[in-house]
Short mmCIF file of C-alpha atoms and ligand atoms in Angstrom, two decimals:
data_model
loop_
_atom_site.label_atom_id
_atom_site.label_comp_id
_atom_site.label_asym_id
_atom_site.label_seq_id
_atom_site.Cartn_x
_atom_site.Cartn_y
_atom_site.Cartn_z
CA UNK A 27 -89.49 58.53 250.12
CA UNK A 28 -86.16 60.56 248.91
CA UNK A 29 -83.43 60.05 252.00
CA UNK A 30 -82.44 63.16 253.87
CA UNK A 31 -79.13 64.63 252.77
CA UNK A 32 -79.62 67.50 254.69
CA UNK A 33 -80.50 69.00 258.17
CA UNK A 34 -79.95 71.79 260.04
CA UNK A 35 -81.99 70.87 263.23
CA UNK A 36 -82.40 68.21 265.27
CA UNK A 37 -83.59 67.38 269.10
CA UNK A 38 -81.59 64.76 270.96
CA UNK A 39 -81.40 63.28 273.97
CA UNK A 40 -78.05 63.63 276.37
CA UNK A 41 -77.46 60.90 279.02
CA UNK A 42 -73.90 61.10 280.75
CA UNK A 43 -72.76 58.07 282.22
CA UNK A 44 -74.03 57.42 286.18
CA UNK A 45 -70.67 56.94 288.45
CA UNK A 46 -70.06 53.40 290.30
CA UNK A 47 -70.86 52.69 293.50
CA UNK A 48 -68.00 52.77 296.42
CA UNK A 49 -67.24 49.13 297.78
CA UNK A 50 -67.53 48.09 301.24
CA UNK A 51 -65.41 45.45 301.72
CA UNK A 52 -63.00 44.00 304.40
CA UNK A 53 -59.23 42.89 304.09
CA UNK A 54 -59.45 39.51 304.53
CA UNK A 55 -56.28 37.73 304.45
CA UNK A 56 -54.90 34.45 306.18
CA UNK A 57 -52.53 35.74 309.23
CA UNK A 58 -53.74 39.38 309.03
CA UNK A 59 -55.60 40.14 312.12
CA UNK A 60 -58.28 43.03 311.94
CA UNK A 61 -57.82 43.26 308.42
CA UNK A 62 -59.61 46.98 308.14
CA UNK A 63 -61.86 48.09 304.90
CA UNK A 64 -60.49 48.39 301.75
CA UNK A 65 -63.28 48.60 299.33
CA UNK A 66 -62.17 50.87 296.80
CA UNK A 67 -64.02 54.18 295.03
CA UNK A 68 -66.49 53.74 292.00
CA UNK A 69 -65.28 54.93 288.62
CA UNK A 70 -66.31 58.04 287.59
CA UNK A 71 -69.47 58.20 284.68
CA UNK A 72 -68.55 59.24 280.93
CA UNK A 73 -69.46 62.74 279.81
CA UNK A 74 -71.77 63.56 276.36
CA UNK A 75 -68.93 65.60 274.57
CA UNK A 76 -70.03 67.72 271.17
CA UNK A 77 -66.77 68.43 269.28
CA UNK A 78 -66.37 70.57 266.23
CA UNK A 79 -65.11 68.74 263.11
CA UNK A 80 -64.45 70.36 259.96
CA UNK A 81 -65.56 67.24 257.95
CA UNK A 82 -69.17 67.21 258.22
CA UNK A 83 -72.09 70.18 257.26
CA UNK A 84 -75.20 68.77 258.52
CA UNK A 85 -76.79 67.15 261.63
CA UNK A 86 -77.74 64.05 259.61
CA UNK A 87 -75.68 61.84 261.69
CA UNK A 88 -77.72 63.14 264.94
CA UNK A 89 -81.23 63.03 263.05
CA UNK A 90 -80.74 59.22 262.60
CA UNK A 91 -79.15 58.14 265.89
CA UNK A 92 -80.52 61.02 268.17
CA UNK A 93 -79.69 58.81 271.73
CA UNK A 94 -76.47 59.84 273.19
CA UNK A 95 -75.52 57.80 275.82
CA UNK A 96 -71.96 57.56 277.36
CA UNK A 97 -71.10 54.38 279.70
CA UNK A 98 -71.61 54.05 283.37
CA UNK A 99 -68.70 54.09 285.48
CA UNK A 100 -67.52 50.45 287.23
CA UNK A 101 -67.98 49.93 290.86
CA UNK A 102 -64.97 49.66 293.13
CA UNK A 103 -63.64 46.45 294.32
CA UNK A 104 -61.94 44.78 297.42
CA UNK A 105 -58.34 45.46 297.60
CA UNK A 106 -58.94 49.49 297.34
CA UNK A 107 -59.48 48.86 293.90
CA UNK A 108 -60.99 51.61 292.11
CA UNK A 109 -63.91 50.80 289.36
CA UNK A 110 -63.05 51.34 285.76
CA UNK A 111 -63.76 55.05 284.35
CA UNK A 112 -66.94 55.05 282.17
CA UNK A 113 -66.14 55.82 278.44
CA UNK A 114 -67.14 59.61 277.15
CA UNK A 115 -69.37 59.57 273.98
CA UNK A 116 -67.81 62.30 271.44
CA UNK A 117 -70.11 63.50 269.30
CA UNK A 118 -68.79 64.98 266.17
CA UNK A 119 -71.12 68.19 264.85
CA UNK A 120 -70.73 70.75 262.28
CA UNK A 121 -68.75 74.28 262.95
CA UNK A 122 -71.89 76.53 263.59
CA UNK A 123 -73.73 74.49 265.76
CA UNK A 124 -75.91 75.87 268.60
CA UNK A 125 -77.18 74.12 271.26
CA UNK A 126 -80.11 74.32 273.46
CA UNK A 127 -81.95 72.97 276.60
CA UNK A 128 -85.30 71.88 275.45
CA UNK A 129 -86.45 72.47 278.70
CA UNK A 130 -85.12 75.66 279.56
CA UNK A 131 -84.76 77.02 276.18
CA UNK A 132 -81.78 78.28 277.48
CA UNK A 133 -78.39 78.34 274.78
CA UNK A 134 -76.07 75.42 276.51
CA UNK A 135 -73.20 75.61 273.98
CA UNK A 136 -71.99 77.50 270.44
CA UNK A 137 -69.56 75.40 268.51
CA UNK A 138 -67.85 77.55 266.29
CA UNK A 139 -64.03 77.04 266.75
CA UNK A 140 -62.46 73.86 264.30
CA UNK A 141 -61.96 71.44 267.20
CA UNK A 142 -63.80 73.00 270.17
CA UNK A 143 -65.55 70.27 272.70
CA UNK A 144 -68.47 71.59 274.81
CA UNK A 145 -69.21 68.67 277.99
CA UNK A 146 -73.49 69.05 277.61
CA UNK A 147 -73.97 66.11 280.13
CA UNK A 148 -71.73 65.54 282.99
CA UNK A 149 -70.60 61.99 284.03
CA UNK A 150 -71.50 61.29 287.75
CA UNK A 151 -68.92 61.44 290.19
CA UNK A 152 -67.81 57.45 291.92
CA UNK A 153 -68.56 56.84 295.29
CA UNK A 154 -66.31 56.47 297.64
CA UNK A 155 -65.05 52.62 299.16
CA UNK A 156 -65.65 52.34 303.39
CA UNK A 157 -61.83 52.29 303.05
CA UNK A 158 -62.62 56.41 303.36
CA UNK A 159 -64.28 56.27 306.15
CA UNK A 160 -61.91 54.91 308.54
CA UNK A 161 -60.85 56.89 311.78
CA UNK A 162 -60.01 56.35 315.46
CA UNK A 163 -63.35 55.69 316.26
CA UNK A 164 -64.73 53.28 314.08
CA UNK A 165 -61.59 50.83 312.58
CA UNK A 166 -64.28 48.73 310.62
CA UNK A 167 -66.87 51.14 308.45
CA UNK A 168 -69.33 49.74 306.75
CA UNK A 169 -70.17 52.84 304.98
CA UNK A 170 -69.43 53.25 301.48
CA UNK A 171 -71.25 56.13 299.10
CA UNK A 172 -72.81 55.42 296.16
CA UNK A 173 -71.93 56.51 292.45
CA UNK A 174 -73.50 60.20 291.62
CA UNK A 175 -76.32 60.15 289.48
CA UNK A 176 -76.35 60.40 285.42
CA UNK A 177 -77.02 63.60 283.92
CA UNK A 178 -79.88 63.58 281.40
CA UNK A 179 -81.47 66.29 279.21
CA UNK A 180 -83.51 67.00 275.49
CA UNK A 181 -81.44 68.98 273.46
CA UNK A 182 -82.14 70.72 270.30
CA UNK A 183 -79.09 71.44 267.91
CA UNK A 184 -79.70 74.29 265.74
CA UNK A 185 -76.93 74.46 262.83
CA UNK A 186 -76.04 77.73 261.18
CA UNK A 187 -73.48 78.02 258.04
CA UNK A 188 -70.43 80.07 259.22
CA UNK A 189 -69.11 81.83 255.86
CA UNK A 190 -67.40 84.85 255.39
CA UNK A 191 -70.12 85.89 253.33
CA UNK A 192 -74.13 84.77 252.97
CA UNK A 193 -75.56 85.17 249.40
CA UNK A 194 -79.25 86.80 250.33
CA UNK A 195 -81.45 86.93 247.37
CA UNK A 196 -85.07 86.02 245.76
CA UNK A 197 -84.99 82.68 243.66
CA UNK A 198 -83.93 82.99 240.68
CA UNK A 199 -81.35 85.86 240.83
CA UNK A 200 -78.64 83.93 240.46
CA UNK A 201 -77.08 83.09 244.04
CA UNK A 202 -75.97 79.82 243.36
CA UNK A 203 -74.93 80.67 239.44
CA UNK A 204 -72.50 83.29 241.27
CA UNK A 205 -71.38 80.63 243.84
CA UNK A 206 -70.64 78.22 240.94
CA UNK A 207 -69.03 81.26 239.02
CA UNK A 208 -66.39 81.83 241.74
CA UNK A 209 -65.84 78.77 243.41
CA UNK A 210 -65.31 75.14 242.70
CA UNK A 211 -68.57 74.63 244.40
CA UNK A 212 -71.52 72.83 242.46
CA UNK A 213 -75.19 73.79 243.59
CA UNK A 214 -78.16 73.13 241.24
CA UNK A 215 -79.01 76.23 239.03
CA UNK A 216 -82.28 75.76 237.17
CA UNK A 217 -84.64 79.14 235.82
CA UNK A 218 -87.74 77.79 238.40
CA UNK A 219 -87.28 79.17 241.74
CA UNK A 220 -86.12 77.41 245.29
CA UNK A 221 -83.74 75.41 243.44
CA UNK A 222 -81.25 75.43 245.83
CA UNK A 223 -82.80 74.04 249.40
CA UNK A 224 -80.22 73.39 251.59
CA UNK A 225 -77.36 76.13 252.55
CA UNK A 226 -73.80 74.99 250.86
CA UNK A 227 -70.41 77.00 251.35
CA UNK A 228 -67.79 77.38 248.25
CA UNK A 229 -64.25 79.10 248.80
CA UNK A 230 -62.79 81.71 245.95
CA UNK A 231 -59.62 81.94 246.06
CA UNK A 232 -57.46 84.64 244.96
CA UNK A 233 -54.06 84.70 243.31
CA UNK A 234 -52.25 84.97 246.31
CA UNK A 235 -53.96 82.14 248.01
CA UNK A 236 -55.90 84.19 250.08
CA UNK A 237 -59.58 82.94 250.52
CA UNK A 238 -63.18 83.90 251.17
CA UNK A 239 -65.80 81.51 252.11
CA UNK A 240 -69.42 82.16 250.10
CA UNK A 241 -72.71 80.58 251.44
CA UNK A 242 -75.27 80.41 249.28
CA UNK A 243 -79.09 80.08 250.85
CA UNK A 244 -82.04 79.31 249.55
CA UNK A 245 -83.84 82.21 248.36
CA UNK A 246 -86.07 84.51 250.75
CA UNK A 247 -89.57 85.88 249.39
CA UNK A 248 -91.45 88.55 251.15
CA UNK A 249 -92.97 87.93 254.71
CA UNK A 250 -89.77 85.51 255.08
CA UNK A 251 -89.16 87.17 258.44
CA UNK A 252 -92.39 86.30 259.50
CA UNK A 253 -91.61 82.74 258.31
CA UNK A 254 -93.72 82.69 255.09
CA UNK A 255 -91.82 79.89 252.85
CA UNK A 256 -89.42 78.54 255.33
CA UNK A 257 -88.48 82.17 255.24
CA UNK A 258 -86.90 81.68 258.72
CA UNK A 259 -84.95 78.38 258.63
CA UNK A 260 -83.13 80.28 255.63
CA UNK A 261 -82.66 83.38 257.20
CA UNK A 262 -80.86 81.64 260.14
CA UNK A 263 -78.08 80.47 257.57
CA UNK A 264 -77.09 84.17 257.07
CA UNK A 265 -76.42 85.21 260.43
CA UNK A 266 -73.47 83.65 260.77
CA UNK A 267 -71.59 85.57 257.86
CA UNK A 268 -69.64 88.88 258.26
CA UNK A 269 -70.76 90.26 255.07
CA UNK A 270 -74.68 90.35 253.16
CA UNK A 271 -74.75 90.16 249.47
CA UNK A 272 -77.55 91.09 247.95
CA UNK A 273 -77.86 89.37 244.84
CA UNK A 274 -80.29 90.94 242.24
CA UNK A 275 -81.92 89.69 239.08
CA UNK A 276 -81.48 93.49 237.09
CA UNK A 277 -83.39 91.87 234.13
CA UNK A 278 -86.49 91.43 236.31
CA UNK A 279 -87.39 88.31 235.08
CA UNK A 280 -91.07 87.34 235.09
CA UNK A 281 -91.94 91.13 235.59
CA UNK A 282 -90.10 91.32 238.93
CA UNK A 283 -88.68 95.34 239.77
CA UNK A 284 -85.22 94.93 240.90
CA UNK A 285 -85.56 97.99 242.87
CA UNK A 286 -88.82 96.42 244.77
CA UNK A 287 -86.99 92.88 245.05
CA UNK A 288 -83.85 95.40 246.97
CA UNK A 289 -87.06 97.28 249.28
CA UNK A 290 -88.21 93.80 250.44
CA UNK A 291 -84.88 92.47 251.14
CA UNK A 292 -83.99 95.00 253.00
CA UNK A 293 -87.10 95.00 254.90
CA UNK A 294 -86.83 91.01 255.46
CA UNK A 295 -83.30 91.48 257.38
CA UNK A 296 -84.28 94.65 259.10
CA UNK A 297 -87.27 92.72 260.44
CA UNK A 298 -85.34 89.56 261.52
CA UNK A 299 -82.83 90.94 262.99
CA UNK A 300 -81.07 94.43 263.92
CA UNK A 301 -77.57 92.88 264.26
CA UNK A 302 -78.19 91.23 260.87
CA UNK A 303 -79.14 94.75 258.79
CA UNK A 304 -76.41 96.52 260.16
CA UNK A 305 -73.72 93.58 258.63
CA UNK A 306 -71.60 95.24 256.04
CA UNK A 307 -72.80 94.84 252.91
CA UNK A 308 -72.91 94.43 249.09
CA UNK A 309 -75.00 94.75 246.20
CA UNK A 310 -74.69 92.71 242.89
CA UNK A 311 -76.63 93.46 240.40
CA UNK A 312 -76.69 90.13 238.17
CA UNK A 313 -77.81 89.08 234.73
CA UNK A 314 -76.24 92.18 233.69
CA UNK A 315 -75.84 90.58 229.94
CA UNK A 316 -79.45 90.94 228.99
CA UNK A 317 -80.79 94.26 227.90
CA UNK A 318 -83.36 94.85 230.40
CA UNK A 319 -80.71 94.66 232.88
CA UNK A 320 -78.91 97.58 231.19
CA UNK A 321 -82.17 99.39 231.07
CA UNK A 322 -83.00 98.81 234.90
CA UNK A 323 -79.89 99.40 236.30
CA UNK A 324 -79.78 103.25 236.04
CA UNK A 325 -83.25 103.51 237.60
CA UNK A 326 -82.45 101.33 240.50
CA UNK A 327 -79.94 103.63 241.04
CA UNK A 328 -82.34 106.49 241.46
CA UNK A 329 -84.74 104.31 243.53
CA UNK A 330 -82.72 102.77 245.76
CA UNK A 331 -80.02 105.46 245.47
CA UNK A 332 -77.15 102.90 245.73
CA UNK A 333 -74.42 102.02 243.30
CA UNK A 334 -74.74 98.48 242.73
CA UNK A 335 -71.59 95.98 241.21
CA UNK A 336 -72.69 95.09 237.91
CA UNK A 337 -71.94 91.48 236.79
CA UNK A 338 -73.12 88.68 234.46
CA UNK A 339 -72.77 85.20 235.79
CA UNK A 340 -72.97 83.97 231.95
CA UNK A 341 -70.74 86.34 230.64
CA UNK A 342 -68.13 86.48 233.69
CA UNK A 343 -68.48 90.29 232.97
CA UNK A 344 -67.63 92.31 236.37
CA UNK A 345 -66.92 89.28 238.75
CA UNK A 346 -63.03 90.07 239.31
CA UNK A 347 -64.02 93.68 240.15
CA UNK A 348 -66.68 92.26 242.74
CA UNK A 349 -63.95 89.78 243.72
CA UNK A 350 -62.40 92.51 244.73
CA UNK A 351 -64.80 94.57 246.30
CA UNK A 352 -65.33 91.70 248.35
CA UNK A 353 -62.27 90.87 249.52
CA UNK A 354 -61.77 94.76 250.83
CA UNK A 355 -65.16 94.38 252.84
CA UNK A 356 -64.30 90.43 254.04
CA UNK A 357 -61.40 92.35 256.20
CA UNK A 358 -59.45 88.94 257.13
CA UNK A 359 -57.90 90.89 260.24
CA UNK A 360 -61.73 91.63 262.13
CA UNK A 361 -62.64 88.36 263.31
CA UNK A 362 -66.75 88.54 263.84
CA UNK A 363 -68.36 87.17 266.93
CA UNK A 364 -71.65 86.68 266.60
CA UNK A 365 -72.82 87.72 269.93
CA UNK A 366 -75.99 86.09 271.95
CA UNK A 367 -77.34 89.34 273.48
CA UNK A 368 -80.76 87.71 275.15
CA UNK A 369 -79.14 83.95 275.53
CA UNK A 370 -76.74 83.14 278.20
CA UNK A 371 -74.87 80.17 278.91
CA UNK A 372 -75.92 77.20 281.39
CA UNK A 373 -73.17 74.58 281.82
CA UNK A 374 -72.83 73.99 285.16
CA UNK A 375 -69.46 72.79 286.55
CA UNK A 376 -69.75 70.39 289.17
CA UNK A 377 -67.49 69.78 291.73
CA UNK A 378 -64.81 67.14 290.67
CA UNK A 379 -64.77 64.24 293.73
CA UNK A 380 -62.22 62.27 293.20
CA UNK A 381 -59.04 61.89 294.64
CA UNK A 382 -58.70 60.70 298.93
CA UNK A 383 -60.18 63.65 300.49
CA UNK A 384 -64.00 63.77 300.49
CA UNK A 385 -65.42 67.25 299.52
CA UNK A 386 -67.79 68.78 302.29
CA UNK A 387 -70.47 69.31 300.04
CA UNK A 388 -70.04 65.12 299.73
CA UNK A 389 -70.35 64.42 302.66
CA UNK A 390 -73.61 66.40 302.93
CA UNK A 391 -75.24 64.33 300.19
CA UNK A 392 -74.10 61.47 300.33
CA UNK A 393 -76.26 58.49 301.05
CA UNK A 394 -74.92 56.30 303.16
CA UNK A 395 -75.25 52.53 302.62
CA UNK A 396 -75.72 50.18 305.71
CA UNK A 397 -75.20 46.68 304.93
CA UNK A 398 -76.35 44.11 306.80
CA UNK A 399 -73.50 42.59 309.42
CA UNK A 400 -72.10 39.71 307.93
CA UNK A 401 -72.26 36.35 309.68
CA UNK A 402 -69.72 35.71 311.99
CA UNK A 403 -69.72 32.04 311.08
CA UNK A 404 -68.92 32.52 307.09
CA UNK A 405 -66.45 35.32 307.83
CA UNK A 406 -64.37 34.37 310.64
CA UNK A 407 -61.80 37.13 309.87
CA UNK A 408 -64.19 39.90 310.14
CA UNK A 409 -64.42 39.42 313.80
CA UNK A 410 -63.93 43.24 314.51
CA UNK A 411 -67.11 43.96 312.73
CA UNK A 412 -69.82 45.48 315.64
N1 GTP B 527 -78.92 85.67 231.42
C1 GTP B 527 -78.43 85.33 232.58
N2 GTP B 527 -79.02 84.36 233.28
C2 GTP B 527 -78.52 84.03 234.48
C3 GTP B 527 -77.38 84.66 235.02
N3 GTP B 527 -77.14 84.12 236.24
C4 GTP B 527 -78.06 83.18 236.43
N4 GTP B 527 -78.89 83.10 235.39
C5 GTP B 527 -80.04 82.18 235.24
O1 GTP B 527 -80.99 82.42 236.25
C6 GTP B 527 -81.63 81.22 236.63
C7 GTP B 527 -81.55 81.05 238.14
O2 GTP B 527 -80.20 80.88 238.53
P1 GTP B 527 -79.76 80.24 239.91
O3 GTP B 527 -78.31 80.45 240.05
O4 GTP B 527 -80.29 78.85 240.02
O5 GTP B 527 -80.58 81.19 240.88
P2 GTP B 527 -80.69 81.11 242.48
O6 GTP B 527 -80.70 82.49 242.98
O7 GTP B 527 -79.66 80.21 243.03
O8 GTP B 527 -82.15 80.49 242.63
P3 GTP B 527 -82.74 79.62 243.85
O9 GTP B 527 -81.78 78.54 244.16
O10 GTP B 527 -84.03 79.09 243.29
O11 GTP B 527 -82.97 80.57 244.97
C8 GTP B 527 -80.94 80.10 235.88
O12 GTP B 527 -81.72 79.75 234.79
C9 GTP B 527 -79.63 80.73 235.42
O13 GTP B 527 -79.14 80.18 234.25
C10 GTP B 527 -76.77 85.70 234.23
O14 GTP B 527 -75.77 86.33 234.62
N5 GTP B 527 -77.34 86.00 233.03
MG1 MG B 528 -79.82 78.47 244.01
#
């Protein structure tokens, strides 16, 4: 079987580390009468972290070794000592990364900002040492809290290409020959359709530095809203870029109508998604070099009634004028946010507990551990135990 290169989702599962358990423990020194408590707090659990990094552009890493788990936090100790902090787990995924709650189905996190850290499982609070518990009334506690509980969850990790601008075309018209044209990027171009399978980003540059980021997708066929040919796992891919191009084979090879293949595409986004059709957009008519092209392009004019940037990927003919074009639409000044109208966030912040004083809503929950009196005859010092 061919290894994955490749993939753009993935379900996981989330365990933050559980906190430690507070200590119950007596001072117990040689000339120290009525020592007190002094068991210290638990450490608090790790948190599941997903941070952005700009170095990797699929959710291989995730598909292989799905079980995140950070450490448990240490218990506390005699001597007020408190237990170690458990260590967070930072996960590193791809810019473009949504997450959700399996459960819920609810979006939990949208990594889209080059070294953004989301906290999708919680570590559990430590408990606190009978050293807290000390007052007027009782000089020897033997109550101690223990560490708050781990938080666990499925979560599926959806990844979608953030470019300035998504290629959109049928196979074969030339998306990734256009990529490949303007960028140093390399994707496979062959003449039998879904060539290219997995999204793949190239920057053009322009004279002055400036750049544009390009994604080219696999190619969408007709019912690909619907999800007819992975229609749907490509589509996602566009809808993080702030500018379609349509890319159109004008020489209708294999009998293909350019005008049709424009109809469809159109129809395709518009059925996907509203926010998606009313992107800014461009059309590129390609394979402008061979004569049915020429002949084609003045009728898909009057059929589709828009102008269309002719260029020829072989011949280079028209690509600085739609390097241009582009670079007008790709306004560097709007920043796009893609927006989540029907998802809303669900991280919950929980209440921090550490530090001396014990939160109310602590208190409330806490469970409080009895131990057993200790025997006077083994621990003569803790003779103010009752
Ligand atoms: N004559 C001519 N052929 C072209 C031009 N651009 C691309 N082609 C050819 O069209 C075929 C398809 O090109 P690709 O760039 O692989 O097309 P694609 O849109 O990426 O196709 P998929 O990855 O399958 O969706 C290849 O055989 C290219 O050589 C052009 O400007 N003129
Ligand atoms: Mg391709």
């Amino acid at each position: 079987m061919k290894a994955k290169t490749f993939i753009d989702q993935v379900e996981v599962q989330v365990r933050s580390g559980k906190g430690g358990d507070g200590s119950m423990s007596m001072r117990r020194e040689a000339l120290v009468e009525f020592g007190g408590p002094d068991g210290g707090d638990g450490g608090r659990g790790g948190d599941v972290v997903f941070k952005a990094s700009e170095h990797i552009n699929s959710l291989l890493g995730l598909y292989y070794d799905p079980k995140c788990y950070a450490q448990d936090g240490a218990p506390g100790q005699s001597q007020k000592m408190f237990g170690k902090r458990g260590k967070d787990l930072v996960v590193p995924v791809p810019l473009g990364t949504e997450v959700y709650d399996v459960d819920t189905g609810l979006l939990v996190a949208d990594i889209t900002e080059p070294g953004q850290s989301v906290i999708v499982a919680k570590g559990g609070a430590g408990g606190y040492g009978n050293v807290h518990f000390k007052s007027s009334v009782n000089q020897a506690p033997t109550e101690h809290t223990p560490g708050g509980p781990c938080e666990e969850r499925r979560l599926r990790l959806e990844l979608k290409t953030i470019a300035d601008a998504g290629l959109l075309g049928f196979p074969n018209a030339g998306k990734s020959s256009l990529l490949t044209a303007l960028s140093s990027a390399t994707p496979k171009i062959a003449s039998y359709p879904f060539t290219t399978l997995n999204p793949m980003v190239g920057t053009i540059v322009y004279d002055d530095w400036a750049k544009i980021a390009m994604a080219d997708v696999p190619g969408i066929i007709e019912g690909a809203a619907k999800g007819v040919g992975l229609g749907l796992a490509f589509l996602k891919h566009l809808e993080r870029s702030k500018v379609l191009v349509y890319v159109i084979d004008m020489a209708g090879t294999d009998g293909r109508e350019p005008w049709r293949d424009y109809e469809v595409l159109k129809k395709e986004i518009d059925e996907y998604s509203a926010e998606l059709a009313e992107r800014p957009h461009l059309v590129v008519a390609n394979k402008m070099d061979d004569e049915a092209a020429k002949e084609n392009l003045p009728r898909f004019s009057e059929e589709t009634g828009v102008e269309p940037i002719a260029v020829s990927c072989a011949s280079r003919e028209g690509l600085d004028a739609f390097k241009e074009e582009l670079r007008r639409i790709v306004n560097p000044k709007t920043r796009f946010h893609h927006t989540h109208a029907d998802r809303k966030l669900d991280i919950k912040d929980m209440p921090d507990t550490t530090g001396d004083e014990i939160p109310a809503e602590a208190m409330q929950f806490a469970t409080f551990l009895k131990l057993e009196k200790p025997k006077a005859k083994s621990h003569p010092s803790r003779g103010n135990i009752h």
